[in-house]
């Protein structure tokens, strides 16, 4: 099993450009999440999904949109990138119980100049 | 509001010595607590969790953690550190009960450096 796969691994954008980050999981998990990791701030939840066709805002949703058209995929979009969105983005998935561990992808390092 | 604090940015230990990485939490009810580890250029990996029951929980790679309700702490421990344990460690909490969809709150992380 590949687990959670994120593409691309690296990306450099200019301010105002748009892009989509793709997350795919092969564990048949109901829940999926997008986090961003910044030095000294841990991981902060951007958006999450509890099932196909449903999404919800997390702690830091502004400037991002998401879609979950298929159970195995969770897309994160930046419509107009800003330097403040320079970060490492992690996707995760889990079973639909509170005590289920999250399974993380290896991250996408995004730089916005 | 839920929160997690990891008071040390970095912990340095010598190989073979015991290690402790500290975590304190704040929730208004029963917490579910987790530890994750992150190696360079990788995603987080689950180490262990406390849900209920025995206050000492054992996890992967010889790690264990002790839940202390009175001190609202969940410190990560290992009796004998290895150089390969060097990594970034995250504590995380979620309020147990219905209505919480697995949205973990993470601490800021502690870098563990184990020197030979």
XYZ file of N, CA and C in Angstrom:
687
model
N 0.829 -1.205 0.000
C 0.000 0.000 0.000
C 0.856 1.243 0.000
N 0.461 2.245 -0.802
C 1.216 3.481 -0.831
C 0.875 4.357 0.363
N -0.312 4.212 0.949
C -0.709 5.053 2.075
C -1.278 6.358 1.572
N -0.655 7.467 1.962
C -1.092 8.797 1.561
C -0.025 9.388 0.645
N -0.432 9.756 -0.543
C 0.498 10.276 -1.542
C 0.145 11.704 -1.883
N 1.133 12.571 -1.820
C 0.921 13.985 -2.147
C 1.721 14.355 -3.395
N 1.083 15.115 -4.269
C 1.784 15.666 -5.423
C 1.397 17.125 -5.600
N 2.355 18.002 -6.037
C 3.777 17.693 -6.206
C 4.513 17.691 -4.872
N 5.796 17.388 -4.897
C 6.621 17.445 -3.691
C 7.144 18.853 -3.438
N 7.410 19.580 -4.483
C 7.925 20.945 -4.381
C 7.235 21.805 -5.427
N 7.086 23.100 -5.087
C 6.540 24.018 -6.068
C 6.934 25.425 -5.688
N 7.254 26.220 -6.700
C 7.524 27.639 -6.494
C 6.500 28.412 -7.314
N 5.808 29.334 -6.679
C 4.796 30.153 -7.335
C 5.159 31.626 -7.208
N 4.676 32.389 -8.150
C 4.756 33.842 -8.006
C 3.457 34.330 -7.368
N 3.552 35.440 -6.676
C 2.367 36.020 -6.040
C 1.252 36.195 -7.073
N 0.062 35.718 -6.693
C -1.088 35.846 -7.569
C -1.377 34.619 -8.421
N -0.401 33.733 -8.550
C -0.637 32.519 -9.323
C -1.515 31.559 -8.524
N -2.080 30.599 -9.246
C -2.922 29.597 -8.601
C -2.304 28.214 -8.775
N -2.701 27.298 -7.897
C -2.259 25.922 -8.037
C -3.162 25.006 -7.219
N -3.072 23.729 -7.516
C -3.822 22.713 -6.778
C -2.868 21.650 -6.297
N -2.988 21.317 -5.012
C -2.242 20.212 -4.424
C -3.162 18.998 -4.359
N -2.610 17.870 -4.753
C -3.414 16.649 -4.780
C -2.989 15.702 -3.667
N -3.964 15.137 -3.004
C -3.729 14.114 -1.997
C -4.548 12.890 -2.352
N -3.913 11.738 -2.335
C -4.606 10.481 -2.623
C -4.262 9.470 -1.537
N -5.307 8.758 -1.062
C -5.076 7.705 -0.063
C -5.740 6.413 -0.532
N -5.058 5.302 -0.209
C -5.549 4.002 -0.652
C -5.972 3.121 0.514
N -6.312 3.743 1.643
C -6.683 2.995 2.852
C -8.188 3.017 3.107
N -8.945 3.551 2.160
C -10.395 3.616 2.264
C -10.847 4.424 3.493
N -10.045 5.440 3.838
C -10.386 6.262 4.998
C -11.484 7.255 4.676
N -12.377 7.441 5.670
C -13.453 8.414 5.500
C -12.961 9.855 5.650
N -12.095 10.068 6.629
C -11.679 11.434 6.967
C -10.383 11.787 6.265
N -10.313 13.031 5.789
C -9.079 13.549 5.219
C -8.884 14.987 5.662
N -7.619 15.399 5.734
C -7.272 16.686 6.311
C -6.147 17.339 5.504
N -6.134 18.658 5.532
C -4.986 19.414 5.038
C -4.456 20.272 6.182
N -3.152 20.131 6.438
C -2.467 20.930 7.451
C -1.355 21.729 6.776
N -0.987 22.819 7.418
C 0.238 23.496 7.042
C 1.183 23.507 8.236
N 2.474 23.380 7.949
C 3.484 23.342 9.009
C 4.432 24.498 8.819
N 4.524 25.323 9.836
C 5.418 26.464 9.831
C 6.321 26.384 11.056
N 7.567 26.830 10.937
C 8.520 26.700 12.059
C 7.971 27.303 13.339
N 8.087 26.542 14.431
C 7.672 27.026 15.737
C 6.175 27.091 15.962
N 5.393 26.650 14.972
C 3.929 26.760 15.101
C 3.228 25.415 15.010
N 3.982 24.361 14.911
C 3.350 23.056 14.814
C 2.570 22.911 13.521
N 1.530 22.106 13.566
C 0.671 21.919 12.403
C -0.669 22.604 12.666
N -1.148 23.309 11.670
C -2.435 23.977 11.788
C -3.369 23.460 10.699
N -4.599 23.158 11.111
C -5.570 22.561 10.212
C -6.164 23.619 9.286
N -6.115 23.345 7.982
C -6.641 24.296 6.996
C -8.108 23.966 6.687
N -8.337 22.774 6.162
C -9.670 22.259 5.872
C -9.665 20.765 6.137
N -10.849 20.209 6.295
C -10.944 18.776 6.460
C -12.221 18.269 5.806
N -12.317 16.961 5.694
C -13.484 16.338 5.068
C -13.828 15.065 5.818
N -15.105 14.888 6.112
C -15.543 13.679 6.816
C -16.157 12.670 5.864
N -16.122 12.957 4.581
C -16.626 12.000 3.613
C -16.701 12.610 2.226
N -16.901 11.744 1.260
C -16.998 12.192 -0.127
C -18.076 13.256 -0.269
N -17.718 14.345 -0.924
C -18.677 15.415 -1.171
C -18.851 16.403 -0.037
N -18.148 16.219 1.071
C -18.280 17.132 2.213
C -16.930 17.711 2.581
N -16.919 18.997 2.909
C -15.704 19.649 3.375
C -16.078 20.644 4.473
N -15.094 21.012 5.276
C -15.339 21.969 6.355
C -14.059 22.754 6.624
N -14.232 23.934 7.220
C -13.088 24.787 7.520
C -12.409 24.351 8.799
N -11.100 24.511 8.794
C -10.320 24.262 9.983
C -9.924 25.559 10.656
N -8.740 25.575 11.197
C -8.248 26.716 11.968
C -7.812 27.886 11.099
N -7.217 27.603 9.932
C -6.656 28.655 9.068
C -7.113 28.472 7.620
N -8.409 28.621 7.320
C -8.918 28.311 5.982
C -8.778 29.416 4.944
N -8.516 30.655 5.388
C -8.553 31.780 4.457
C -7.490 31.652 3.379
N -7.916 31.876 2.112
C -7.002 31.800 0.989
C -6.900 30.428 0.362
N -7.629 29.478 0.915
C -7.590 28.097 0.417
C -9.004 27.597 0.116
N -9.090 26.698 -0.861
C -10.340 25.980 -1.091
C -10.012 24.500 -1.262
N -11.007 23.669 -1.024
C -10.799 22.223 -1.101
C -11.977 21.567 -1.802
N -11.708 20.363 -2.302
C -12.796 19.556 -2.866
C -12.509 18.090 -2.610
N -13.596 17.349 -2.403
C -13.506 15.902 -2.158
C -14.565 15.227 -3.032
N -14.272 15.175 -4.312
C -15.218 14.584 -5.258
C -15.194 13.063 -5.206
N -14.045 12.501 -4.861
C -13.918 11.060 -4.711
C -13.391 10.766 -3.315
N -13.780 9.660 -2.763
C -13.400 9.317 -1.400
C -11.884 9.293 -1.232
N -11.165 8.839 -2.228
C -9.732 8.648 -2.065
C -8.920 9.912 -2.308
N -9.545 10.964 -2.826
C -8.791 12.174 -3.178
C -9.290 13.396 -2.431
N -8.336 14.252 -2.063
C -8.674 15.505 -1.376
C -7.770 16.578 -1.956
N -8.362 17.546 -2.639
C -7.597 18.568 -3.342
C -7.576 19.866 -2.539
N -6.419 20.500 -2.519
C -6.272 21.805 -1.873
C -5.888 22.824 -2.934
N -6.683 23.881 -3.055
C -6.428 24.894 -4.054
C -6.048 26.234 -3.457
N -5.119 26.888 -4.139
C -4.774 28.270 -3.812
C -5.144 29.089 -5.037
N -6.118 29.956 -4.922
C -6.597 30.708 -6.083
C -5.674 31.852 -6.457
N -5.112 32.515 -5.456
C -4.215 33.641 -5.692
C -3.149 33.614 -4.596
N -2.037 32.975 -4.914
C -1.037 32.708 -3.881
C -0.424 33.996 -3.326
N -0.124 33.956 -2.040
C 0.515 35.069 -1.336
C 1.768 34.562 -0.625
N 2.755 35.416 -0.408
C 3.972 34.972 0.295
C 3.686 34.341 1.656
N 2.599 34.762 2.312
C 2.253 34.186 3.618
C 1.838 32.717 3.516
N 1.610 32.245 2.308
C 1.248 30.847 2.111
C 2.473 29.969 1.834
N 3.649 30.557 1.900
C 4.875 29.766 1.854
C 4.900 28.872 3.086
N 4.963 27.563 2.857
C 4.834 26.632 3.965
C 5.072 25.219 3.450
N 5.031 24.274 4.363
C 4.995 22.868 3.999
C 3.585 22.366 4.284
N 2.974 21.776 3.284
C 1.588 21.326 3.396
C 1.542 19.811 3.516
N 0.780 19.368 4.502
C 0.620 17.935 4.738
C -0.843 17.541 4.622
N -1.040 16.453 3.931
C -2.347 15.815 3.881
C -2.324 14.626 4.826
N -3.463 14.336 5.421
C -3.583 13.181 6.302
C -4.952 12.553 6.122
N -5.047 11.292 6.507
C -6.333 10.611 6.470
C -6.474 9.755 7.715
N -7.720 9.404 8.041
C -7.955 8.546 9.202
C -9.297 7.867 9.086
N -9.462 6.851 9.902
C -10.761 6.208 10.054
C -11.685 7.144 10.827
N -12.986 6.916 10.742
C -13.938 7.859 11.353
C -14.200 7.641 12.837
N -13.158 7.441 13.619
C -13.308 7.413 15.076
C -12.281 8.375 15.661
N -12.637 8.951 16.812
C -11.781 9.998 17.367
C -10.410 9.513 17.757
N -10.314 8.243 18.122
C -9.014 7.778 18.594
C -8.194 7.108 17.510
N -8.624 7.247 16.262
C -7.842 6.675 15.160
C -6.678 7.582 14.820
N -5.472 7.023 14.700
C -4.315 7.842 14.332
C -4.459 8.411 12.928
N -3.841 9.534 12.716
C -3.764 10.105 11.385
C -2.593 9.495 10.630
N -2.803 9.276 9.334
C -1.747 8.815 8.443
C -1.392 9.979 7.526
N -0.123 10.364 7.538
C 0.310 11.545 6.816
C 1.044 11.214 5.531
N 0.895 12.111 4.546
C 1.756 12.083 3.383
C 3.097 12.719 3.713
N 3.987 12.757 2.726
C 5.329 13.279 2.959
C 5.456 14.777 2.732
N 4.378 15.414 2.395
C 4.375 16.866 2.345
C 4.675 17.459 0.980
N 4.209 18.707 0.814
C 4.523 19.522 -0.354
C 5.139 20.820 0.146
N 6.339 21.106 -0.324
C 6.999 22.347 0.085
C 6.696 23.407 -0.949
N 5.945 24.431 -0.533
C 5.516 25.498 -1.430
C 6.206 26.804 -1.060
N 6.778 27.440 -2.061
C 7.377 28.757 -1.881
C 6.660 29.739 -2.792
N 6.211 30.840 -2.213
C 5.545 31.885 -2.988
C 6.426 33.138 -2.954
N 6.859 33.567 -4.133
C 7.783 34.712 -4.187
C 7.063 35.987 -4.630
N -11.254 26.426 25.228
C -10.563 26.036 23.995
C -9.479 25.012 24.325
N -9.254 24.129 23.375
C -8.213 23.124 23.565
C -6.861 23.708 23.194
N -5.840 23.273 23.886
C -4.488 23.694 23.528
C -3.484 22.675 24.019
N -2.330 22.708 23.397
C -1.231 21.828 23.755
C 0.034 22.666 23.830
N 0.849 22.411 24.844
C 2.111 23.134 24.978
C 3.263 22.149 25.099
N 4.292 22.387 24.327
C 5.539 21.644 24.465
C 6.576 22.680 24.879
N 6.934 22.707 26.148
C 7.710 23.828 26.681
C 9.153 23.904 26.209
N 9.659 22.833 25.631
C 11.059 22.825 25.195
C 11.133 22.767 23.678
N 11.852 23.731 23.093
C 12.053 23.684 21.642
C 12.983 22.535 21.264
N 13.969 22.267 22.129
C 14.940 21.220 21.835
C 15.334 20.509 23.110
N 15.521 19.212 22.982
C 16.006 18.371 24.074
C 17.254 17.653 23.579
N 18.315 17.735 24.366
C 19.571 17.074 24.011
C 19.872 15.984 25.038
N 20.151 14.786 24.571
C 20.515 13.690 25.461
C 21.652 12.899 24.829
N 22.383 12.207 25.673
C 23.437 11.323 25.187
C 22.853 9.944 24.914
N 23.372 9.298 23.894
C 22.906 7.939 23.563
C 23.041 7.033 24.779
N 22.009 6.244 25.015
C 22.004 5.337 26.150
C 21.355 5.913 27.395
N 21.214 7.217 27.439
C 20.558 7.855 28.584
C 19.053 7.888 28.385
N 18.300 7.997 29.485
C 16.851 8.131 29.336
C 16.483 9.499 28.777
N 15.360 9.546 28.071
C 14.918 10.819 27.523
C 13.478 11.096 27.928
N 13.165 12.380 28.048
C 11.797 12.831 28.298
C 11.519 14.030 27.424
N 10.403 13.990 26.731
C 9.922 15.135 25.966
C 8.588 15.533 26.588
N 8.493 16.782 27.011
C 7.355 17.204 27.823
C 6.188 17.725 26.982
N 4.989 17.492 27.521
C 3.765 17.970 26.886
C 2.740 18.241 27.969
N 2.114 19.406 27.907
C 0.977 19.689 28.774
C -0.194 20.096 27.886
N -1.386 19.877 28.389
C -2.566 20.115 27.560
C -3.628 20.859 28.351
N -4.577 21.395 27.622
C -5.714 22.060 28.235
C -6.954 21.729 27.427
N -7.858 20.967 28.026
C -9.161 20.690 27.420
C -10.202 20.751 28.531
N -11.447 20.943 28.149
C -12.505 21.119 29.137
C -13.177 19.809 29.525
N -12.708 18.692 28.970
C -13.295 17.401 29.311
C -12.228 16.337 29.266
N -12.607 15.143 28.838
C -11.646 14.045 28.770
C -10.815 14.142 27.494
N -9.499 14.159 27.657
C -8.646 14.305 26.468
C -8.287 12.958 25.848
N -8.164 12.975 24.544
C -7.470 11.893 23.830
C -6.126 12.492 23.428
N -5.049 11.828 23.781
C -3.708 12.387 23.605
C -2.864 11.508 22.699
N -2.040 12.142 21.896
C -1.242 11.435 20.902
C 0.176 11.997 20.875
N 1.113 11.135 20.490
C 2.456 11.571 20.132
C 2.758 11.100 18.714
N 3.351 12.044 17.948
C 3.800 11.751 16.600
C 5.276 12.128 16.483
N 5.963 11.480 15.531
C 7.364 11.788 15.266
C 7.509 12.148 13.788
N 8.383 13.110 13.531
C 8.631 13.518 12.149
C 10.128 13.486 11.873
N 10.514 12.668 10.907
C 11.895 12.632 10.439
C 12.050 13.628 9.298
N 13.271 14.063 9.012
C 13.473 15.099 7.989
C 12.823 14.758 6.656
N 12.137 15.734 6.107
C 11.506 15.624 4.784
C 10.468 14.510 4.711
N 9.880 14.187 5.836
C 8.835 13.166 5.868
C 7.600 13.696 6.586
N 6.501 12.982 6.421
C 5.296 13.315 7.174
C 5.388 12.789 8.592
N 4.396 13.133 9.390
C 4.372 12.668 10.779
C 3.985 11.205 10.840
N 4.567 10.509 11.804
C 4.236 9.102 12.037
C 3.696 8.950 13.449
N 2.639 8.182 13.591
C 2.027 7.935 14.882
C 2.936 7.093 15.770
N 3.106 7.513 17.035
C 3.901 6.757 18.006
C 3.033 6.027 19.017
N 2.118 6.775 19.650
C 1.282 6.175 20.688
C 0.127 7.117 21.014
N -0.822 6.569 21.778
C -1.982 7.374 22.163
C -2.490 6.958 23.534
N -3.129 7.901 24.195
C -3.855 7.623 25.426
C -5.316 7.969 25.198
N -6.171 6.978 25.456
C -7.604 7.207 25.343
C -8.246 7.067 26.721
N -8.004 5.956 27.357
C -8.525 5.709 28.685
C -7.756 4.542 29.278
N -7.923 4.300 30.586
C -7.301 3.133 31.177
C -5.958 3.439 31.810
N -5.017 2.514 31.662
C -3.702 2.611 32.280
C -3.022 3.919 31.891
N -2.489 4.604 32.907
C -1.879 5.908 32.641
C -0.570 5.805 31.870
N 0.062 4.645 31.893
C 1.307 4.449 31.154
C 0.988 3.702 29.868
N 1.239 4.347 28.750
C 0.967 3.706 27.465
C 2.275 3.463 26.735
N 2.330 2.339 26.059
C 3.537 1.973 25.328
C 3.254 2.091 23.835
N 4.303 2.494 23.107
C 4.117 2.697 21.687
C 5.243 2.118 20.862
N 5.420 2.675 19.689
C 6.413 2.177 18.744
C 7.823 2.551 19.173
N 8.792 1.763 18.703
C 10.221 2.051 18.840
C 10.667 2.183 20.298
N 9.965 1.552 21.227
C 10.359 1.565 22.624
C 9.925 2.790 23.406
N 9.143 3.656 22.777
C 8.658 4.846 23.470
C 7.450 4.521 24.349
N 7.301 5.306 25.387
C 6.136 5.227 26.249
C 5.783 6.630 26.709
N 4.570 6.792 27.209
C 4.153 8.104 27.689
C 3.272 7.909 28.907
N 3.366 8.853 29.821
C 2.605 8.782 31.059
C 1.576 9.892 31.107
N 0.328 9.507 31.243
C -0.770 10.461 31.388
C -0.916 10.823 32.854
N -0.907 12.106 33.137
C -1.076 12.591 34.504
C -2.199 13.615 34.503
N -3.361 13.186 34.976
C -4.535 14.049 34.899
C -4.411 15.273 35.801
N -3.854 15.093 36.983
C -3.772 16.217 37.922
C -2.820 17.295 37.420
N -1.778 16.882 36.708
C -0.830 17.853 36.166
C -1.114 18.180 34.702
N -2.155 17.627 34.162
C -2.532 17.785 32.743
C -1.309 17.641 31.843
N -0.602 16.535 32.046
C 0.612 16.307 31.263
C 0.570 14.944 30.586
N 1.365 14.836 29.546
C 1.473 13.574 28.797
C 2.893 13.532 28.236
N 3.854 13.288 29.108
C 5.266 13.330 28.720
C 5.677 12.051 28.014
N 6.473 12.205 26.980
C 7.002 11.080 26.206
C 8.330 10.658 26.816
N 8.535 9.347 26.934
C 9.757 8.857 27.573
C 10.313 7.657 26.823
N 11.615 7.455 27.047
C 12.264 6.249 26.546
C 13.423 5.953 27.480
N 13.569 4.722 27.938
C 14.598 4.400 28.936
C 16.021 4.585 28.421
N 16.246 4.337 27.138
C 17.604 4.394 26.604
C 17.557 4.964 25.185
N 18.049 6.176 25.023
C 17.930 6.867 23.740
C 18.920 6.316 22.711
N 18.476 6.351 21.453
C 19.325 5.972 20.325
C 19.564 7.194 19.440
N 20.697 7.203 18.762
C 20.967 8.311 17.832
C 19.852 8.412 16.798
N 19.314 7.275 16.397
C 18.257 7.240 15.386
C 16.923 7.796 15.907
N 16.831 8.075 17.212
C 15.627 8.714 17.757
C 15.607 10.217 17.480
N 16.708 10.745 17.016
C 16.788 12.178 16.729
C 15.758 12.548 15.666
N 14.854 13.451 16.027
C 13.741 13.808 15.136
C 12.952 14.924 15.804
N 11.857 15.317 15.148
C 10.933 16.317 15.678
C 9.706 15.596 16.220
N 9.346 15.890 17.450
C 8.258 15.192 18.110
C 7.109 16.154 18.399
N 5.902 15.670 18.095
C 4.703 16.473 18.298
C 3.736 15.769 19.241
N 3.236 16.524 20.194
C 2.140 16.092 21.045
C 0.858 16.668 20.459
N -0.251 15.936 20.583
C -1.511 16.412 20.037
C -2.662 15.963 20.936
N -3.730 16.739 20.929
C -4.873 16.448 21.799
C -6.171 16.665 21.034
N -7.179 15.899 21.417
C -8.532 16.142 20.946
C -9.466 15.895 22.110
N -10.541 16.655 22.170
C -11.511 16.469 23.230
C -12.327 15.232 22.928
N -12.322 14.278 23.857
C -13.091 13.060 23.657
C -14.581 13.316 23.743
N -15.356 12.573 22.985
C -16.804 12.743 22.999
C -17.332 12.967 21.606
N -18.634 13.022 21.487
C -19.237 13.160 20.170
C -19.051 14.565 19.625
N -19.135 14.668 18.335
C -19.070 15.977 17.691
C -17.679 16.430 17.321
N -16.671 15.679 17.696
C -15.302 16.064 17.330
C -14.793 15.103 16.275
N -14.555 15.601 15.108
C -14.302 14.755 13.949
C -12.823 14.448 13.773
N -12.121 14.184 14.852
C -10.711 13.842 14.732
C -9.829 15.025 14.459
N -10.279 16.229 14.783
C -9.470 17.416 14.525
C -8.480 17.600 15.665
N -7.289 17.098 15.444
C -6.265 17.195 16.463
C -5.730 18.613 16.577
N -5.384 18.982 17.796
C -4.653 20.213 18.046
C -3.224 19.815 18.371
N -2.263 20.343 17.615
C -0.873 19.967 17.774
C -0.107 20.992 18.597
N 0.871 20.499 19.354
C 1.840 21.382 19.958
C 2.814 21.884 18.903
N 3.723 22.745 19.315
C 4.630 23.377 18.351
C 5.812 22.505 17.980
N 5.966 21.381 18.673
C 7.036 20.458 18.341
C 8.282 20.646 19.197
N 8.962 19.533 19.463
C 10.226 19.527 20.199
C 11.234 18.727 19.399
N 12.378 19.343 19.132
C 13.446 18.639 18.428
C 14.266 17.847 19.434
N 14.353 16.564 19.205
C 15.170 15.692 20.052
C 16.489 15.431 19.341
N 17.580 15.737 20.020
C 18.912 15.495 19.481
C 19.604 14.495 20.403
N 19.928 13.330 19.874
C 20.632 12.312 20.646
C 22.055 12.232 20.116
N 23.007 12.483 20.994
C 24.416 12.513 20.576
C 25.117 11.212 20.968
N 25.990 10.730 20.070
C 26.686 9.457 20.350
C 27.618 9.574 21.563
